[in-house]
């Protein structure tokens, strides 16, 4: 299978050259292939958010390379980097960040329209995604009328609206009770398997981590495992 995310020799330093310089990433390497879900486990403050931001092309490393779907992001200008991010990377956070004034369906349609997809095609894809996660009947509900787990499943659908190859998730079930977390995790794995996605999922939950294809641990700026 192909590598969708390739991180090579990443270095990230905060307060560079100042007293108290923090070397958060220190020569970190990671490959995530299509169809593979990788659990990212890190104690708080270890640099998990920094790593996800750099992998998601929201921040740049001080050294090292990021490639997404075979395209090197290093050296791209802002516009090209934003294009690659929109096209090829989906994000899910601990809190869903759905737009409250729009329905579940519209929340999944909007990023597609912004990407030049026709309204009819965008709606069809949104319905297909909602049905995949068991939310077809909820398509016309606004976020406030959905449970926390349902909101998060819609957030997954939105992240996948433009058919990215890479899904980055930061504690996607961190805010949910165990039963709901189980449902949401099941939906995540269904989407990863059906779309052949590469997924990097930060989690504090060892049971969920164990059910992904492998676990990597962030420590001292590098990954083990
Ligand atoms: P995690 O997500 O694992 O909790 P972060 O990536 O947020 O870790 O942060 C890793 C370390 O880098 C922490 O010590 C944090 O205080 C520091 N840090 C994060 N962002 C900045 C920043 N913009 N400026 C200075 N230090 C930062």
PDB file of C-alpha atoms and ligand atoms in Angstrom:
ATOM      1  CA  UNK A   1       0.000   0.000   0.000  1.00  0.00           C
ATOM      2  CA  UNK A   2       1.093   3.560  -0.624  1.00  0.00           C
ATOM      3  CA  UNK A   3       2.391   5.977   1.946  1.00  0.00           C
ATOM      4  CA  UNK A   4      -0.082   8.835   2.243  1.00  0.00           C
ATOM      5  CA  UNK A   5       1.704  10.707   5.015  1.00  0.00           C
ATOM      6  CA  UNK A   6       5.486  10.773   5.132  1.00  0.00           C
ATOM      7  CA  UNK A   7       7.253  12.743   7.849  1.00  0.00           C
ATOM      8  CA  UNK A   8      11.032  12.740   7.659  1.00  0.00           C
ATOM      9  CA  UNK A   9      13.452  14.184  10.181  1.00  0.00           C
ATOM     10  CA  UNK A  10      10.991  16.710  11.585  1.00  0.00           C
ATOM     11  CA  UNK A  11      12.408  19.257  13.986  1.00  0.00           C
ATOM     12  CA  UNK A  12      10.313  21.901  15.728  1.00  0.00           C
ATOM     13  CA  UNK A  13      11.764  24.283  18.229  1.00  0.00           C
ATOM     14  CA  UNK A  14       9.803  26.880  20.199  1.00  0.00           C
ATOM     15  CA  UNK A  15      11.542  29.954  21.637  1.00  0.00           C
ATOM     16  CA  UNK A  16      14.412  29.219  19.286  1.00  0.00           C
ATOM     17  CA  UNK A  17      17.699  30.689  20.461  1.00  0.00           C
ATOM     18  CA  UNK A  18      16.089  32.032  23.640  1.00  0.00           C
ATOM     19  CA  UNK A  19      16.638  30.839  27.165  1.00  0.00           C
ATOM     20  CA  UNK A  20      14.215  27.965  27.729  1.00  0.00           C
ATOM     21  CA  UNK A  21      14.261  26.876  24.068  1.00  0.00           C
ATOM     22  CA  UNK A  22      11.894  23.903  23.637  1.00  0.00           C
ATOM     23  CA  UNK A  23      12.816  21.225  21.087  1.00  0.00           C
ATOM     24  CA  UNK A  24       9.363  19.645  20.717  1.00  0.00           C
ATOM     25  CA  UNK A  25      10.140  17.495  17.687  1.00  0.00           C
ATOM     26  CA  UNK A  26      13.685  16.246  17.338  1.00  0.00           C
ATOM     27  CA  UNK A  27      14.224  14.319  14.121  1.00  0.00           C
ATOM     28  CA  UNK A  28      10.839  12.617  14.033  1.00  0.00           C
ATOM     29  CA  UNK A  29       9.994  10.119  11.266  1.00  0.00           C
ATOM     30  CA  UNK A  30       6.594   8.586  10.484  1.00  0.00           C
ATOM     31  CA  UNK A  31       4.894   6.922   7.521  1.00  0.00           C
ATOM     32  CA  UNK A  32       1.169   6.224   7.400  1.00  0.00           C
ATOM     33  CA  UNK A  33      -0.130   4.125   4.511  1.00  0.00           C
ATOM     34  CA  UNK A  34      -3.544   4.150   2.867  1.00  0.00           C
ATOM     35  CA  UNK A  35      -6.013   1.934   4.706  1.00  0.00           C
ATOM     36  CA  UNK A  36      -4.041   2.161   7.936  1.00  0.00           C
ATOM     37  CA  UNK A  37      -5.197   3.709  11.223  1.00  0.00           C
ATOM     38  CA  UNK A  38      -2.317   4.694  13.510  1.00  0.00           C
ATOM     39  CA  UNK A  39      -2.879   5.657  17.139  1.00  0.00           C
ATOM     40  CA  UNK A  40      -0.746   8.552  18.371  1.00  0.00           C
ATOM     41  CA  UNK A  41      -0.198   8.354  22.108  1.00  0.00           C
ATOM     42  CA  UNK A  42       1.565  11.133  23.975  1.00  0.00           C
ATOM     43  CA  UNK A  43       1.544  12.537  27.482  1.00  0.00           C
ATOM     44  CA  UNK A  44       0.216  16.075  27.685  1.00  0.00           C
ATOM     45  CA  UNK A  45       2.848  18.579  26.590  1.00  0.00           C
ATOM     46  CA  UNK A  46       4.839  16.015  24.582  1.00  0.00           C
ATOM     47  CA  UNK A  47       4.074  17.744  21.289  1.00  0.00           C
ATOM     48  CA  UNK A  48       1.056  15.887  19.941  1.00  0.00           C
ATOM     49  CA  UNK A  49      -0.719  19.055  18.764  1.00  0.00           C
ATOM     50  CA  UNK A  50       2.488  20.371  17.236  1.00  0.00           C
ATOM     51  CA  UNK A  51       2.914  17.121  15.312  1.00  0.00           C
ATOM     52  CA  UNK A  52      -0.698  17.077  14.070  1.00  0.00           C
ATOM     53  CA  UNK A  53      -0.484  20.732  12.995  1.00  0.00           C
ATOM     54  CA  UNK A  54       2.704  20.141  11.033  1.00  0.00           C
ATOM     55  CA  UNK A  55       1.347  16.925   9.469  1.00  0.00           C
ATOM     56  CA  UNK A  56      -1.809  18.880   8.568  1.00  0.00           C
ATOM     57  CA  UNK A  57       0.204  21.663   6.916  1.00  0.00           C
ATOM     58  CA  UNK A  58      -1.121  24.212   9.416  1.00  0.00           C
ATOM     59  CA  UNK A  59       2.359  24.882  10.749  1.00  0.00           C
ATOM     60  CA  UNK A  60       5.846  24.402   9.355  1.00  0.00           C
ATOM     61  CA  UNK A  61       8.774  22.511  10.855  1.00  0.00           C
ATOM     62  CA  UNK A  62      12.165  24.124  11.481  1.00  0.00           C
ATOM     63  CA  UNK A  63      13.719  21.216   9.617  1.00  0.00           C
ATOM     64  CA  UNK A  64      12.570  18.027   7.926  1.00  0.00           C
ATOM     65  CA  UNK A  65      10.060  17.123   5.248  1.00  0.00           C
ATOM     66  CA  UNK A  66       6.305  16.581   5.102  1.00  0.00           C
ATOM     67  CA  UNK A  67       4.820  14.803   2.094  1.00  0.00           C
ATOM     68  CA  UNK A  68       1.108  14.134   1.616  1.00  0.00           C
ATOM     69  CA  UNK A  69      -0.045  11.716  -1.077  1.00  0.00           C
ATOM     70  CA  UNK A  70       3.408  11.783  -2.589  1.00  0.00           C
ATOM     71  CA  UNK A  71       3.578  15.576  -2.815  1.00  0.00           C
ATOM     72  CA  UNK A  72       6.284  17.327  -0.795  1.00  0.00           C
ATOM     73  CA  UNK A  73       4.821  20.250   1.131  1.00  0.00           C
ATOM     74  CA  UNK A  74       8.184  21.772   1.911  1.00  0.00           C
ATOM     75  CA  UNK A  75       8.839  24.661  -0.386  1.00  0.00           C
ATOM     76  CA  UNK A  76       5.210  25.124  -1.473  1.00  0.00           C
ATOM     77  CA  UNK A  77       3.881  28.658  -1.174  1.00  0.00           C
ATOM     78  CA  UNK A  78       0.919  29.372   1.114  1.00  0.00           C
ATOM     79  CA  UNK A  79      -1.613  29.036  -1.648  1.00  0.00           C
ATOM     80  CA  UNK A  80      -0.346  25.671  -2.856  1.00  0.00           C
ATOM     81  CA  UNK A  81      -0.078  24.414   0.718  1.00  0.00           C
ATOM     82  CA  UNK A  82      -3.670  25.474   1.435  1.00  0.00           C
ATOM     83  CA  UNK A  83      -4.790  23.750  -1.761  1.00  0.00           C
ATOM     84  CA  UNK A  84      -3.080  20.507  -0.799  1.00  0.00           C
ATOM     85  CA  UNK A  85      -4.582  20.704   2.691  1.00  0.00           C
ATOM     86  CA  UNK A  86      -8.125  21.311   1.389  1.00  0.00           C
ATOM     87  CA  UNK A  87      -7.905  18.576  -1.167  1.00  0.00           C
ATOM     88  CA  UNK A  88      -6.121  15.868   0.675  1.00  0.00           C
ATOM     89  CA  UNK A  89      -6.407  16.287   4.444  1.00  0.00           C
ATOM     90  CA  UNK A  90      -9.441  15.969   6.719  1.00  0.00           C
ATOM     91  CA  UNK A  91      -9.355  17.091  10.351  1.00  0.00           C
ATOM     92  CA  UNK A  92     -11.430  16.063  13.340  1.00  0.00           C
ATOM     93  CA  UNK A  93     -10.982  17.679  16.735  1.00  0.00           C
ATOM     94  CA  UNK A  94     -12.175  16.857  20.233  1.00  0.00           C
ATOM     95  CA  UNK A  95     -15.038  19.313  19.789  1.00  0.00           C
ATOM     96  CA  UNK A  96     -16.984  19.065  16.567  1.00  0.00           C
ATOM     97  CA  UNK A  97     -16.927  22.743  15.460  1.00  0.00           C
ATOM     98  CA  UNK A  98     -19.990  22.228  13.252  1.00  0.00           C
ATOM     99  CA  UNK A  99     -21.698  25.402  12.057  1.00  0.00           C
ATOM    100  CA  UNK A 100     -24.765  25.713  14.329  1.00  0.00           C
ATOM    101  CA  UNK A 101     -27.034  27.507  11.857  1.00  0.00           C
ATOM    102  CA  UNK A 102     -26.671  24.802   9.205  1.00  0.00           C
ATOM    103  CA  UNK A 103     -28.057  21.256   9.098  1.00  0.00           C
ATOM    104  CA  UNK A 104     -25.882  18.141   9.293  1.00  0.00           C
ATOM    105  CA  UNK A 105     -26.199  17.781   5.535  1.00  0.00           C
ATOM    106  CA  UNK A 106     -25.297  21.414   4.849  1.00  0.00           C
ATOM    107  CA  UNK A 107     -22.254  21.179   7.105  1.00  0.00           C
ATOM    108  CA  UNK A 108     -20.956  18.434   4.810  1.00  0.00           C
ATOM    109  CA  UNK A 109     -22.065  20.156   1.590  1.00  0.00           C
ATOM    110  CA  UNK A 110     -20.396  23.522   2.300  1.00  0.00           C
ATOM    111  CA  UNK A 111     -16.724  22.446   2.153  1.00  0.00           C
ATOM    112  CA  UNK A 112     -17.449  20.704  -1.135  1.00  0.00           C
ATOM    113  CA  UNK A 113     -19.002  23.835  -2.660  1.00  0.00           C
ATOM    114  CA  UNK A 114     -15.916  25.767  -1.521  1.00  0.00           C
ATOM    115  CA  UNK A 115     -13.898  23.166  -3.425  1.00  0.00           C
ATOM    116  CA  UNK A 116     -15.856  23.671  -6.660  1.00  0.00           C
ATOM    117  CA  UNK A 117     -18.181  20.636  -6.450  1.00  0.00           C
ATOM    118  CA  UNK A 118     -21.717  21.077  -7.825  1.00  0.00           C
ATOM    119  CA  UNK A 119     -24.579  21.361  -5.344  1.00  0.00           C
ATOM    120  CA  UNK A 120     -26.207  18.119  -6.528  1.00  0.00           C
ATOM    121  CA  UNK A 121     -22.988  16.099  -6.333  1.00  0.00           C
ATOM    122  CA  UNK A 122     -22.152  17.602  -2.936  1.00  0.00           C
ATOM    123  CA  UNK A 123     -25.563  16.660  -1.543  1.00  0.00           C
ATOM    124  CA  UNK A 124     -25.321  13.149  -2.862  1.00  0.00           C
ATOM    125  CA  UNK A 125     -21.901  12.656  -1.305  1.00  0.00           C
ATOM    126  CA  UNK A 126     -23.094  14.168   1.993  1.00  0.00           C
ATOM    127  CA  UNK A 127     -26.035  11.761   2.132  1.00  0.00           C
ATOM    128  CA  UNK A 128     -23.805   8.783   1.289  1.00  0.00           C
ATOM    129  CA  UNK A 129     -21.408   9.737   4.084  1.00  0.00           C
ATOM    130  CA  UNK A 130     -24.222  10.268   6.597  1.00  0.00           C
ATOM    131  CA  UNK A 131     -25.711   6.894   5.697  1.00  0.00           C
ATOM    132  CA  UNK A 132     -22.328   5.217   6.156  1.00  0.00           C
ATOM    133  CA  UNK A 133     -22.266   6.396   9.771  1.00  0.00           C
ATOM    134  CA  UNK A 134     -25.951   5.626  10.352  1.00  0.00           C
ATOM    135  CA  UNK A 135     -27.168   9.220  10.280  1.00  0.00           C
ATOM    136  CA  UNK A 136     -29.175   9.299   7.050  1.00  0.00           C
ATOM    137  CA  UNK A 137     -32.387  10.073   8.960  1.00  0.00           C
ATOM    138  CA  UNK A 138     -30.686  12.972  10.772  1.00  0.00           C
ATOM    139  CA  UNK A 139     -29.525  14.794   7.631  1.00  0.00           C
ATOM    140  CA  UNK A 140     -31.848  17.764   8.109  1.00  0.00           C
ATOM    141  CA  UNK A 141     -31.169  18.284  11.812  1.00  0.00           C
ATOM    142  CA  UNK A 142     -29.070  21.137  13.069  1.00  0.00           C
ATOM    143  CA  UNK A 143     -26.184  20.292  15.415  1.00  0.00           C
ATOM    144  CA  UNK A 144     -28.110  21.417  18.511  1.00  0.00           C
ATOM    145  CA  UNK A 145     -30.744  18.770  17.785  1.00  0.00           C
ATOM    146  CA  UNK A 146     -28.111  15.987  17.657  1.00  0.00           C
ATOM    147  CA  UNK A 147     -26.447  14.111  20.514  1.00  0.00           C
ATOM    148  CA  UNK A 148     -22.722  14.580  21.172  1.00  0.00           C
ATOM    149  CA  UNK A 149     -21.880  11.317  19.445  1.00  0.00           C
ATOM    150  CA  UNK A 150     -24.045  12.176  16.448  1.00  0.00           C
ATOM    151  CA  UNK A 151     -22.415  15.596  16.175  1.00  0.00           C
ATOM    152  CA  UNK A 152     -18.999  13.979  16.155  1.00  0.00           C
ATOM    153  CA  UNK A 153     -20.035  11.484  13.471  1.00  0.00           C
ATOM    154  CA  UNK A 154     -21.196  14.430  11.334  1.00  0.00           C
ATOM    155  CA  UNK A 155     -17.798  16.058  11.968  1.00  0.00           C
ATOM    156  CA  UNK A 156     -16.115  12.926  10.548  1.00  0.00           C
ATOM    157  CA  UNK A 157     -18.339  13.103   7.469  1.00  0.00           C
ATOM    158  CA  UNK A 158     -17.465  16.772   7.023  1.00  0.00           C
ATOM    159  CA  UNK A 159     -13.746  15.991   7.348  1.00  0.00           C
ATOM    160  CA  UNK A 160     -14.123  13.456   4.536  1.00  0.00           C
ATOM    161  CA  UNK A 161     -16.397  15.602   2.367  1.00  0.00           C
ATOM    162  CA  UNK A 162     -13.742  16.344  -0.242  1.00  0.00           C
ATOM    163  CA  UNK A 163     -12.391  12.795  -0.329  1.00  0.00           C
ATOM    164  CA  UNK A 164      -9.015  13.369   1.363  1.00  0.00           C
ATOM    165  CA  UNK A 165      -6.444  10.584   1.505  1.00  0.00           C
ATOM    166  CA  UNK A 166      -5.371  11.535   5.019  1.00  0.00           C
ATOM    167  CA  UNK A 167      -7.449  11.937   8.175  1.00  0.00           C
ATOM    168  CA  UNK A 168      -5.921  13.611  11.219  1.00  0.00           C
ATOM    169  CA  UNK A 169      -7.894  13.361  14.432  1.00  0.00           C
ATOM    170  CA  UNK A 170      -7.067  14.945  17.785  1.00  0.00           C
ATOM    171  CA  UNK A 171      -8.819  13.103  20.628  1.00  0.00           C
ATOM    172  CA  UNK A 172     -11.978  12.600  18.568  1.00  0.00           C
ATOM    173  CA  UNK A 173     -13.726  10.701  21.364  1.00  0.00           C
ATOM    174  CA  UNK A 174     -12.136  12.584  24.260  1.00  0.00           C
ATOM    175  CA  UNK A 175     -15.319  14.409  25.102  1.00  0.00           C
ATOM    176  CA  UNK A 176     -17.706  11.435  24.973  1.00  0.00           C
ATOM    177  CA  UNK A 177     -18.968   8.835  27.447  1.00  0.00           C
ATOM    178  CA  UNK A 178     -17.708   5.244  26.888  1.00  0.00           C
ATOM    179  CA  UNK A 179     -20.753   3.927  24.974  1.00  0.00           C
ATOM    180  CA  UNK A 180     -20.911   6.927  22.682  1.00  0.00           C
ATOM    181  CA  UNK A 181     -17.159   6.852  22.254  1.00  0.00           C
ATOM    182  CA  UNK A 182     -17.488   3.246  21.109  1.00  0.00           C
ATOM    183  CA  UNK A 183     -20.088   4.189  18.483  1.00  0.00           C
ATOM    184  CA  UNK A 184     -18.071   7.125  17.208  1.00  0.00           C
ATOM    185  CA  UNK A 185     -14.901   5.048  17.050  1.00  0.00           C
ATOM    186  CA  UNK A 186     -16.789   2.372  15.100  1.00  0.00           C
ATOM    187  CA  UNK A 187     -17.938   5.008  12.607  1.00  0.00           C
ATOM    188  CA  UNK A 188     -14.389   6.302  12.280  1.00  0.00           C
ATOM    189  CA  UNK A 189     -12.999   2.853  11.524  1.00  0.00           C
ATOM    190  CA  UNK A 190     -15.788   2.146   9.018  1.00  0.00           C
ATOM    191  CA  UNK A 191     -14.961   5.352   7.158  1.00  0.00           C
ATOM    192  CA  UNK A 192     -11.218   4.636   7.243  1.00  0.00           C
ATOM    193  CA  UNK A 193     -11.739   1.113   5.901  1.00  0.00           C
ATOM    194  CA  UNK A 194     -14.326   2.033   3.255  1.00  0.00           C
ATOM    195  CA  UNK A 195     -12.348   4.951   1.864  1.00  0.00           C
ATOM    196  CA  UNK A 196      -8.911   3.324   2.255  1.00  0.00           C
ATOM    197  CA  UNK A 197      -7.813   6.341   4.266  1.00  0.00           C
ATOM    198  CA  UNK A 198      -4.588   6.853   6.095  1.00  0.00           C
ATOM    199  CA  UNK A 199      -5.554   7.964   9.607  1.00  0.00           C
ATOM    200  CA  UNK A 200      -3.434   9.368  12.417  1.00  0.00           C
ATOM    201  CA  UNK A 201      -5.563   9.502  15.543  1.00  0.00           C
ATOM    202  CA  UNK A 202      -4.341  10.996  18.812  1.00  0.00           C
ATOM    203  CA  UNK A 203      -5.987   9.292  21.755  1.00  0.00           C
ATOM    204  CA  UNK A 204      -5.529   8.839  25.480  1.00  0.00           C
ATOM    205  CA  UNK A 205      -7.743   5.772  25.417  1.00  0.00           C
ATOM    206  CA  UNK A 206      -5.566   2.599  25.427  1.00  0.00           C
ATOM    207  CA  UNK A 207      -8.476   0.354  24.401  1.00  0.00           C
ATOM    208  CA  UNK A 208      -9.168   2.387  21.291  1.00  0.00           C
ATOM    209  CA  UNK A 209      -5.458   2.641  20.523  1.00  0.00           C
ATOM    210  CA  UNK A 210      -5.184  -1.158  20.716  1.00  0.00           C
ATOM    211  CA  UNK A 211      -7.916  -1.537  18.108  1.00  0.00           C
ATOM    212  CA  UNK A 212      -6.106   0.549  15.520  1.00  0.00           C
ATOM    213  CA  UNK A 213      -3.522  -1.045  13.241  1.00  0.00           C
ATOM    214  CA  UNK A 214      -0.586   0.181  15.290  1.00  0.00           C
ATOM    215  CA  UNK A 215       0.397   2.643  17.981  1.00  0.00           C
ATOM    216  CA  UNK A 216       3.211   5.166  17.959  1.00  0.00           C
ATOM    217  CA  UNK A 217       4.322   6.944  21.158  1.00  0.00           C
ATOM    218  CA  UNK A 218       5.685  10.463  21.128  1.00  0.00           C
ATOM    219  CA  UNK A 219       8.479  10.933  23.604  1.00  0.00           C
ATOM    220  CA  UNK A 220      11.500  13.258  23.651  1.00  0.00           C
ATOM    221  CA  UNK A 221      10.572  14.590  20.239  1.00  0.00           C
ATOM    222  CA  UNK A 222      10.582  11.218  18.499  1.00  0.00           C
ATOM    223  CA  UNK A 223       8.198   8.327  17.930  1.00  0.00           C
ATOM    224  CA  UNK A 224       8.580   4.860  19.364  1.00  0.00           C
ATOM    225  CA  UNK A 225       6.578   1.786  18.546  1.00  0.00           C
TER     226      UNK A 225
HETATM  227  P1  LIG B   1       0.536  18.394  23.451  1.00  0.00           P
HETATM  228  O1  LIG B   1      -0.458  18.614  22.353  1.00  0.00           O
HETATM  229  O2  LIG B   1       1.182  17.049  23.420  1.00  0.00           O
HETATM  230  O3  LIG B   1      -0.019  18.702  24.804  1.00  0.00           O
HETATM  231  P2  LIG B   1       1.895  20.718  22.328  1.00  0.00           P
HETATM  232  O4  LIG B   1       2.303  20.332  20.954  1.00  0.00           O
HETATM  233  O5  LIG B   1       0.705  21.598  22.480  1.00  0.00           O
HETATM  234  O6  LIG B   1       1.763  19.390  23.218  1.00  0.00           O
HETATM  235  O7  LIG B   1       3.126  21.449  23.054  1.00  0.00           O
HETATM  236  C1  LIG B   1       4.399  20.838  23.244  1.00  0.00           C
HETATM  237  C2  LIG B   1       5.307  21.782  24.029  1.00  0.00           C
HETATM  238  O8  LIG B   1       5.573  22.950  23.259  1.00  0.00           O
HETATM  239  C3  LIG B   1       4.708  22.270  25.329  1.00  0.00           C
HETATM  240  O9  LIG B   1       5.787  22.388  26.248  1.00  0.00           O
HETATM  241  C4  LIG B   1       4.152  23.619  24.973  1.00  0.00           C
HETATM  242  O10 LIG B   1       4.136  24.464  26.104  1.00  0.00           O
HETATM  243  C5  LIG B   1       5.133  24.116  23.946  1.00  0.00           C
HETATM  244  N1  LIG B   1       4.504  25.008  22.945  1.00  0.00           N
HETATM  245  C6  LIG B   1       3.465  24.699  22.135  1.00  0.00           C
HETATM  246  N2  LIG B   1       3.171  25.740  21.320  1.00  0.00           N
HETATM  247  C7  LIG B   1       4.039  26.721  21.627  1.00  0.00           C
HETATM  248  C8  LIG B   1       4.266  28.056  21.120  1.00  0.00           C
HETATM  249  N3  LIG B   1       3.514  28.557  20.129  1.00  0.00           N
HETATM  250  N4  LIG B   1       5.252  28.786  21.692  1.00  0.00           N
HETATM  251  C9  LIG B   1       6.025  28.273  22.676  1.00  0.00           C
HETATM  252  N5  LIG B   1       5.874  27.037  23.189  1.00  0.00           N
HETATM  253  C10 LIG B   1       4.895  26.260  22.675  1.00  0.00           C
END
